[in-house]
mmCIF file with all atom_site columns, C-alpha atoms in Angstrom:
data_model
loop_
_atom_site.group_PDB
_atom_site.id
_atom_site.type_symbol
_atom_site.label_atom_id
_atom_site.label_alt_id
_atom_site.label_comp_id
_atom_site.label_asym_id
_atom_site.label_entity_id
_atom_site.label_seq_id
_atom_site.pdbx_PDB_ins_code
_atom_site.Cartn_x
_atom_site.Cartn_y
_atom_site.Cartn_z
_atom_site.occupancy
_atom_site.B_iso_or_equiv
_atom_site.pdbx_formal_charge
_atom_site.auth_seq_id
_atom_site.auth_comp_id
_atom_site.auth_asym_id
_atom_site.auth_atom_id
_atom_site.pdbx_PDB_model_num
ATOM 1   C CA . UNK A 1 1   ? 20.458 164.438 104.892 1.00 35.00 ? 1   UNK A CA 1
ATOM 2   C CA . UNK A 1 2   ? 23.107 163.706 102.278 1.00 37.00 ? 2   UNK A CA 1
ATOM 3   C CA . UNK A 1 3   ? 22.669 164.702 98.673  1.00 38.00 ? 3   UNK A CA 1
ATOM 4   C CA . UNK A 1 4   ? 23.154 162.185 95.850  1.00 42.00 ? 4   UNK A CA 1
ATOM 5   C CA . UNK A 1 5   ? 26.803 161.278 95.510  1.00 50.00 ? 5   UNK A CA 1
ATOM 6   C CA . UNK A 1 6   ? 27.568 162.243 99.095  1.00 51.00 ? 6   UNK A CA 1
ATOM 7   C CA . UNK A 1 7   ? 27.549 160.294 102.308 1.00 56.00 ? 7   UNK A CA 1
ATOM 8   C CA . UNK A 1 8   ? 27.739 161.541 105.832 1.00 56.00 ? 8   UNK A CA 1
ATOM 9   C CA . UNK A 1 9   ? 29.617 159.665 108.541 1.00 56.00 ? 9   UNK A CA 1
ATOM 10  C CA . UNK A 1 10  ? 30.125 160.388 112.207 1.00 57.00 ? 10  UNK A CA 1
ATOM 11  C CA . UNK A 1 11  ? 33.084 159.974 114.498 1.00 57.00 ? 11  UNK A CA 1
ATOM 12  C CA . UNK A 1 12  ? 33.311 157.340 117.237 1.00 56.00 ? 12  UNK A CA 1
ATOM 13  C CA . UNK A 1 13  ? 31.254 159.521 119.575 1.00 59.00 ? 13  UNK A CA 1
ATOM 14  C CA . UNK A 1 14  ? 28.542 160.046 116.977 1.00 58.00 ? 14  UNK A CA 1
ATOM 15  C CA . UNK A 1 15  ? 28.861 163.820 117.333 1.00 51.00 ? 15  UNK A CA 1
ATOM 16  C CA . UNK A 1 16  ? 31.136 165.123 114.605 1.00 47.00 ? 16  UNK A CA 1
ATOM 17  C CA . UNK A 1 17  ? 30.212 164.397 111.044 1.00 49.00 ? 17  UNK A CA 1
ATOM 18  C CA . UNK A 1 18  ? 31.968 164.670 107.764 1.00 50.00 ? 18  UNK A CA 1
ATOM 19  C CA . UNK A 1 19  ? 30.554 164.734 104.272 1.00 47.00 ? 19  UNK A CA 1
ATOM 20  C CA . UNK A 1 20  ? 32.424 162.583 101.841 1.00 46.00 ? 20  UNK A CA 1
ATOM 21  C CA . UNK A 1 21  ? 31.809 162.862 98.125  1.00 41.00 ? 21  UNK A CA 1
ATOM 22  C CA . UNK A 1 22  ? 31.571 159.481 96.488  1.00 41.00 ? 22  UNK A CA 1
ATOM 23  C CA . UNK A 1 23  ? 31.742 159.688 92.745  1.00 36.00 ? 23  UNK A CA 1
ATOM 24  C CA . UNK A 1 24  ? 30.887 156.085 92.031  1.00 43.00 ? 24  UNK A CA 1
ATOM 25  C CA . UNK A 1 25  ? 31.459 153.009 94.148  1.00 41.00 ? 25  UNK A CA 1
ATOM 26  C CA . UNK A 1 26  ? 32.221 149.846 92.251  1.00 47.00 ? 26  UNK A CA 1
ATOM 27  C CA . UNK A 1 27  ? 29.738 147.236 93.382  1.00 46.00 ? 27  UNK A CA 1
ATOM 28  C CA . UNK A 1 28  ? 30.814 143.728 94.362  1.00 59.00 ? 28  UNK A CA 1
ATOM 29  C CA . UNK A 1 29  ? 34.393 144.710 95.107  1.00 89.00 ? 29  UNK A CA 1
ATOM 30  C CA . UNK A 1 30  ? 36.207 142.914 97.907  1.00 92.00 ? 30  UNK A CA 1
ATOM 31  C CA . UNK A 1 31  ? 38.235 144.844 100.487 1.00 93.00 ? 31  UNK A CA 1
ATOM 32  C CA . UNK A 1 32  ? 40.526 143.119 102.998 1.00 94.00 ? 32  UNK A CA 1
ATOM 33  C CA . UNK A 1 33  ? 41.038 145.263 106.096 1.00 96.00 ? 33  UNK A CA 1
ATOM 34  C CA . UNK A 1 34  ? 43.636 144.826 108.825 1.00 96.00 ? 34  UNK A CA 1
ATOM 35  C CA . UNK A 1 35  ? 42.733 145.349 112.498 1.00 97.00 ? 35  UNK A CA 1
ATOM 36  C CA . UNK A 1 36  ? 45.748 146.541 114.536 1.00 97.00 ? 36  UNK A CA 1
ATOM 37  C CA . UNK A 1 37  ? 47.109 149.852 113.279 1.00 95.00 ? 37  UNK A CA 1
ATOM 38  C CA . UNK A 1 38  ? 44.264 150.177 110.779 1.00 95.00 ? 38  UNK A CA 1
ATOM 39  C CA . UNK A 1 39  ? 40.850 149.953 112.454 1.00 97.00 ? 39  UNK A CA 1
ATOM 40  C CA . UNK A 1 40  ? 42.404 150.635 115.860 1.00 97.00 ? 40  UNK A CA 1
ATOM 41  C CA . UNK A 1 41  ? 45.705 152.137 116.946 1.00 96.00 ? 41  UNK A CA 1
ATOM 42  C CA . UNK A 1 42  ? 48.355 149.426 117.222 1.00 95.00 ? 42  UNK A CA 1
ATOM 43  C CA . UNK A 1 43  ? 48.634 148.434 120.885 1.00 96.00 ? 43  UNK A CA 1
ATOM 44  C CA . UNK A 1 44  ? 48.921 144.668 120.326 1.00 96.00 ? 44  UNK A CA 1
ATOM 45  C CA . UNK A 1 45  ? 48.306 142.469 122.266 1.00 96.00 ? 45  UNK A CA 1
ATOM 46  C CA . UNK A 1 46  ? 45.883 144.999 123.743 1.00 97.00 ? 46  UNK A CA 1
ATOM 47  C CA . UNK A 1 47  ? 43.310 146.753 121.573 1.00 97.00 ? 47  UNK A CA 1
ATOM 48  C CA . UNK A 1 48  ? 44.045 150.394 120.874 1.00 97.00 ? 48  UNK A CA 1
ATOM 49  C CA . UNK A 1 49  ? 41.547 153.197 120.462 1.00 97.00 ? 49  UNK A CA 1
ATOM 50  C CA . UNK A 1 50  ? 39.450 153.254 117.307 1.00 96.00 ? 50  UNK A CA 1
ATOM 51  C CA . UNK A 1 51  ? 40.897 155.293 114.490 1.00 95.00 ? 51  UNK A CA 1
ATOM 52  C CA . UNK A 1 52  ? 38.473 158.153 113.740 1.00 94.00 ? 52  UNK A CA 1
ATOM 53  C CA . UNK A 1 53  ? 35.728 157.167 111.297 1.00 93.00 ? 53  UNK A CA 1
ATOM 54  C CA . UNK A 1 54  ? 37.004 153.572 110.927 1.00 96.00 ? 54  UNK A CA 1
ATOM 55  C CA . UNK A 1 55  ? 33.904 151.661 112.030 1.00 96.00 ? 55  UNK A CA 1
ATOM 56  C CA . UNK A 1 56  ? 31.436 154.017 110.353 1.00 93.00 ? 56  UNK A CA 1
ATOM 57  C CA . UNK A 1 57  ? 33.419 154.049 107.104 1.00 94.00 ? 57  UNK A CA 1
ATOM 58  C CA . UNK A 1 58  ? 33.506 150.244 106.972 1.00 95.00 ? 58  UNK A CA 1
ATOM 59  C CA . UNK A 1 59  ? 29.762 150.125 107.644 1.00 94.00 ? 59  UNK A CA 1
ATOM 60  C CA . UNK A 1 60  ? 29.217 152.651 104.856 1.00 91.00 ? 60  UNK A CA 1
ATOM 61  C CA . UNK A 1 61  ? 31.299 150.586 102.437 1.00 92.00 ? 61  UNK A CA 1
ATOM 62  C CA . UNK A 1 62  ? 29.224 147.515 103.293 1.00 93.00 ? 62  UNK A CA 1
ATOM 63  C CA . UNK A 1 63  ? 26.003 149.481 102.814 1.00 90.00 ? 63  UNK A CA 1
ATOM 64  C CA . UNK A 1 64  ? 27.273 150.509 99.376  1.00 87.00 ? 64  UNK A CA 1
ATOM 65  C CA . UNK A 1 65  ? 27.715 146.877 98.335  1.00 89.00 ? 65  UNK A CA 1
ATOM 66  C CA . UNK A 1 66  ? 31.364 146.220 99.112  1.00 92.00 ? 66  UNK A CA 1
ATOM 67  C CA . UNK A 1 67  ? 32.326 142.882 100.638 1.00 94.00 ? 67  UNK A CA 1
ATOM 68  C CA . UNK A 1 68  ? 34.769 143.301 103.509 1.00 95.00 ? 68  UNK A CA 1
ATOM 69  C CA . UNK A 1 69  ? 37.122 140.746 105.002 1.00 95.00 ? 69  UNK A CA 1
ATOM 70  C CA . UNK A 1 70  ? 38.888 141.165 108.321 1.00 97.00 ? 70  UNK A CA 1
ATOM 71  C CA . UNK A 1 71  ? 42.509 140.317 107.532 1.00 94.00 ? 71  UNK A CA 1
ATOM 72  C CA . UNK A 1 72  ? 44.549 140.180 110.716 1.00 95.00 ? 72  UNK A CA 1
ATOM 73  C CA . UNK A 1 73  ? 47.507 138.319 112.185 1.00 94.00 ? 73  UNK A CA 1
ATOM 74  C CA . UNK A 1 74  ? 45.611 137.934 115.456 1.00 96.00 ? 74  UNK A CA 1
ATOM 75  C CA . UNK A 1 75  ? 44.884 134.349 116.470 1.00 96.00 ? 75  UNK A CA 1
ATOM 76  C CA . UNK A 1 76  ? 43.382 132.544 119.440 1.00 97.00 ? 76  UNK A CA 1
ATOM 77  C CA . UNK A 1 77  ? 42.300 134.706 122.360 1.00 98.00 ? 77  UNK A CA 1
ATOM 78  C CA . UNK A 1 78  ? 43.678 137.855 120.690 1.00 98.00 ? 78  UNK A CA 1
ATOM 79  C CA . UNK A 1 79  ? 41.513 137.206 117.621 1.00 97.00 ? 79  UNK A CA 1
ATOM 80  C CA . UNK A 1 80  ? 38.514 136.523 119.881 1.00 98.00 ? 80  UNK A CA 1
ATOM 81  C CA . UNK A 1 81  ? 39.092 139.862 121.647 1.00 98.00 ? 81  UNK A CA 1
ATOM 82  C CA . UNK A 1 82  ? 39.141 141.682 118.293 1.00 98.00 ? 82  UNK A CA 1
ATOM 83  C CA . UNK A 1 83  ? 35.927 139.931 117.186 1.00 98.00 ? 83  UNK A CA 1
ATOM 84  C CA . UNK A 1 84  ? 34.262 140.921 120.462 1.00 98.00 ? 84  UNK A CA 1
ATOM 85  C CA . UNK A 1 85  ? 35.395 144.540 120.002 1.00 98.00 ? 85  UNK A CA 1
ATOM 86  C CA . UNK A 1 86  ? 33.962 144.590 116.466 1.00 98.00 ? 86  UNK A CA 1
ATOM 87  C CA . UNK A 1 87  ? 30.722 142.872 117.526 1.00 97.00 ? 87  UNK A CA 1
ATOM 88  C CA . UNK A 1 88  ? 30.197 145.428 120.310 1.00 97.00 ? 88  UNK A CA 1
ATOM 89  C CA . UNK A 1 89  ? 30.238 148.132 117.629 1.00 97.00 ? 89  UNK A CA 1
ATOM 90  C CA . UNK A 1 90  ? 27.882 146.280 115.319 1.00 97.00 ? 90  UNK A CA 1
ATOM 91  C CA . UNK A 1 91  ? 30.579 145.720 112.705 1.00 97.00 ? 91  UNK A CA 1
ATOM 92  C CA . UNK A 1 92  ? 30.126 142.392 110.940 1.00 96.00 ? 92  UNK A CA 1
ATOM 93  C CA . UNK A 1 93  ? 32.562 141.336 108.237 1.00 97.00 ? 93  UNK A CA 1
ATOM 94  C CA . UNK A 1 94  ? 31.702 139.061 105.321 1.00 95.00 ? 94  UNK A CA 1
ATOM 95  C CA . UNK A 1 95  ? 34.649 136.805 106.188 1.00 94.00 ? 95  UNK A CA 1
ATOM 96  C CA . UNK A 1 96  ? 37.369 136.594 108.833 1.00 95.00 ? 96  UNK A CA 1
ATOM 97  C CA . UNK A 1 97  ? 40.923 135.679 107.769 1.00 92.00 ? 97  UNK A CA 1
ATOM 98  C CA . UNK A 1 98  ? 39.638 133.648 104.840 1.00 90.00 ? 98  UNK A CA 1
ATOM 99  C CA . UNK A 1 99  ? 38.286 134.060 101.340 1.00 87.00 ? 99  UNK A CA 1
ATOM 100 C CA . UNK A 1 100 ? 34.637 134.896 100.846 1.00 87.00 ? 100 UNK A CA 1
ATOM 101 C CA . UNK A 1 101 ? 32.486 131.766 100.683 1.00 79.00 ? 101 UNK A CA 1
ATOM 102 C CA . UNK A 1 102 ? 32.525 130.238 97.182  1.00 73.00 ? 102 UNK A CA 1
ATOM 103 C CA . UNK A 1 103 ? 35.280 132.648 96.068  1.00 69.00 ? 103 UNK A CA 1
ATOM 104 C CA . UNK A 1 104 ? 38.023 130.014 95.638  1.00 64.00 ? 104 UNK A CA 1
ATOM 105 C CA . UNK A 1 105 ? 38.138 126.254 95.807  1.00 62.00 ? 105 UNK A CA 1
ATOM 106 C CA . UNK A 1 106 ? 41.650 126.335 97.231  1.00 65.00 ? 106 UNK A CA 1
ATOM 107 C CA . UNK A 1 107 ? 42.422 128.289 100.367 1.00 62.00 ? 107 UNK A CA 1
ATOM 108 C CA . UNK A 1 108 ? 45.850 129.874 100.073 1.00 67.00 ? 108 UNK A CA 1
ATOM 109 C CA . UNK A 1 109 ? 47.406 131.995 102.785 1.00 73.00 ? 109 UNK A CA 1
ATOM 110 C CA . UNK A 1 110 ? 46.841 135.260 100.950 1.00 79.00 ? 110 UNK A CA 1
ATOM 111 C CA . UNK A 1 111 ? 43.249 136.451 101.078 1.00 83.00 ? 111 UNK A CA 1
ATOM 112 C CA . UNK A 1 112 ? 41.785 137.324 97.673  1.00 85.00 ? 112 UNK A CA 1
ATOM 113 C CA . UNK A 1 113 ? 40.623 140.954 97.551  1.00 88.00 ? 113 UNK A CA 1
ATOM 114 C CA . UNK A 1 114 ? 40.483 143.841 95.113  1.00 86.00 ? 114 UNK A CA 1
ATOM 115 C CA . UNK A 1 115 ? 41.982 146.220 97.693  1.00 87.00 ? 115 UNK A CA 1
ATOM 116 C CA . UNK A 1 116 ? 43.872 145.862 100.955 1.00 90.00 ? 116 UNK A CA 1
ATOM 117 C CA . UNK A 1 117 ? 43.731 148.480 103.708 1.00 92.00 ? 117 UNK A CA 1
ATOM 118 C CA . UNK A 1 118 ? 46.650 147.880 106.030 1.00 91.00 ? 118 UNK A CA 1
ATOM 119 C CA . UNK A 1 119 ? 49.012 150.095 108.002 1.00 90.00 ? 119 UNK A CA 1
ATOM 120 C CA . UNK A 1 120 ? 51.912 147.988 106.706 1.00 87.00 ? 120 UNK A CA 1
ATOM 121 C CA . UNK A 1 121 ? 51.097 148.249 103.018 1.00 82.00 ? 121 UNK A CA 1
ATOM 122 C CA . UNK A 1 122 ? 52.953 150.396 100.528 1.00 71.00 ? 122 UNK A CA 1
ATOM 123 C CA . UNK A 1 123 ? 52.093 153.169 100.477 1.00 76.00 ? 123 UNK A CA 1
ATOM 124 C CA . UNK A 1 124 ? 51.124 152.675 104.111 1.00 77.00 ? 124 UNK A CA 1
ATOM 125 C CA . UNK A 1 125 ? 47.652 153.398 105.398 1.00 81.00 ? 125 UNK A CA 1
ATOM 126 C CA . UNK A 1 126 ? 48.026 156.426 107.646 1.00 82.00 ? 126 UNK A CA 1
ATOM 127 C CA . UNK A 1 127 ? 44.744 156.157 109.499 1.00 86.00 ? 127 UNK A CA 1
ATOM 128 C CA . UNK A 1 128 ? 42.687 158.576 107.418 1.00 88.00 ? 128 UNK A CA 1
ATOM 129 C CA . UNK A 1 129 ? 39.384 156.779 106.832 1.00 87.00 ? 129 UNK A CA 1
ATOM 130 C CA . UNK A 1 130 ? 37.928 159.821 105.081 1.00 86.00 ? 130 UNK A CA 1
ATOM 131 C CA . UNK A 1 131 ? 40.707 159.438 102.514 1.00 85.00 ? 131 UNK A CA 1
ATOM 132 C CA . UNK A 1 132 ? 39.668 155.810 102.091 1.00 83.00 ? 132 UNK A CA 1
ATOM 133 C CA . UNK A 1 133 ? 36.190 156.964 101.127 1.00 79.00 ? 133 UNK A CA 1
ATOM 134 C CA . UNK A 1 134 ? 37.606 159.516 98.683  1.00 79.00 ? 134 UNK A CA 1
ATOM 135 C CA . UNK A 1 135 ? 39.607 156.790 96.946  1.00 76.00 ? 135 UNK A CA 1
ATOM 136 C CA . UNK A 1 136 ? 36.849 154.213 96.507  1.00 71.00 ? 136 UNK A CA 1
ATOM 137 C CA . UNK A 1 137 ? 34.981 155.382 93.424  1.00 56.00 ? 137 UNK A CA 1
#
């Protein structure tokens, strides 16, 4: 059992665990998260292996009150394959490639979020989901 201010997450096999200290999560923050290269290794158009702790970290963020948006360049059948992959792991996003409902009246191409987790950002996301948890206070 985790102590106050700590959360425990498991790897994709559910065997290894890591304790992550969370000082204070800001409630009602919006995080846009990329799929290829971020949640999974980039093997587009195929789906790569899950990055360690990705799914469980995103679930933990949602449980802590964060709103998460899947923000991917995938479209059509490639997007459907990603949604199926996420659904099979019980990972449900608050929105998919669009703003949260009632967030904006206009729908621009850039998704509104307070943070973006993307392997192509600067500095780039390097696949360390435990570091993500350490940075969201």
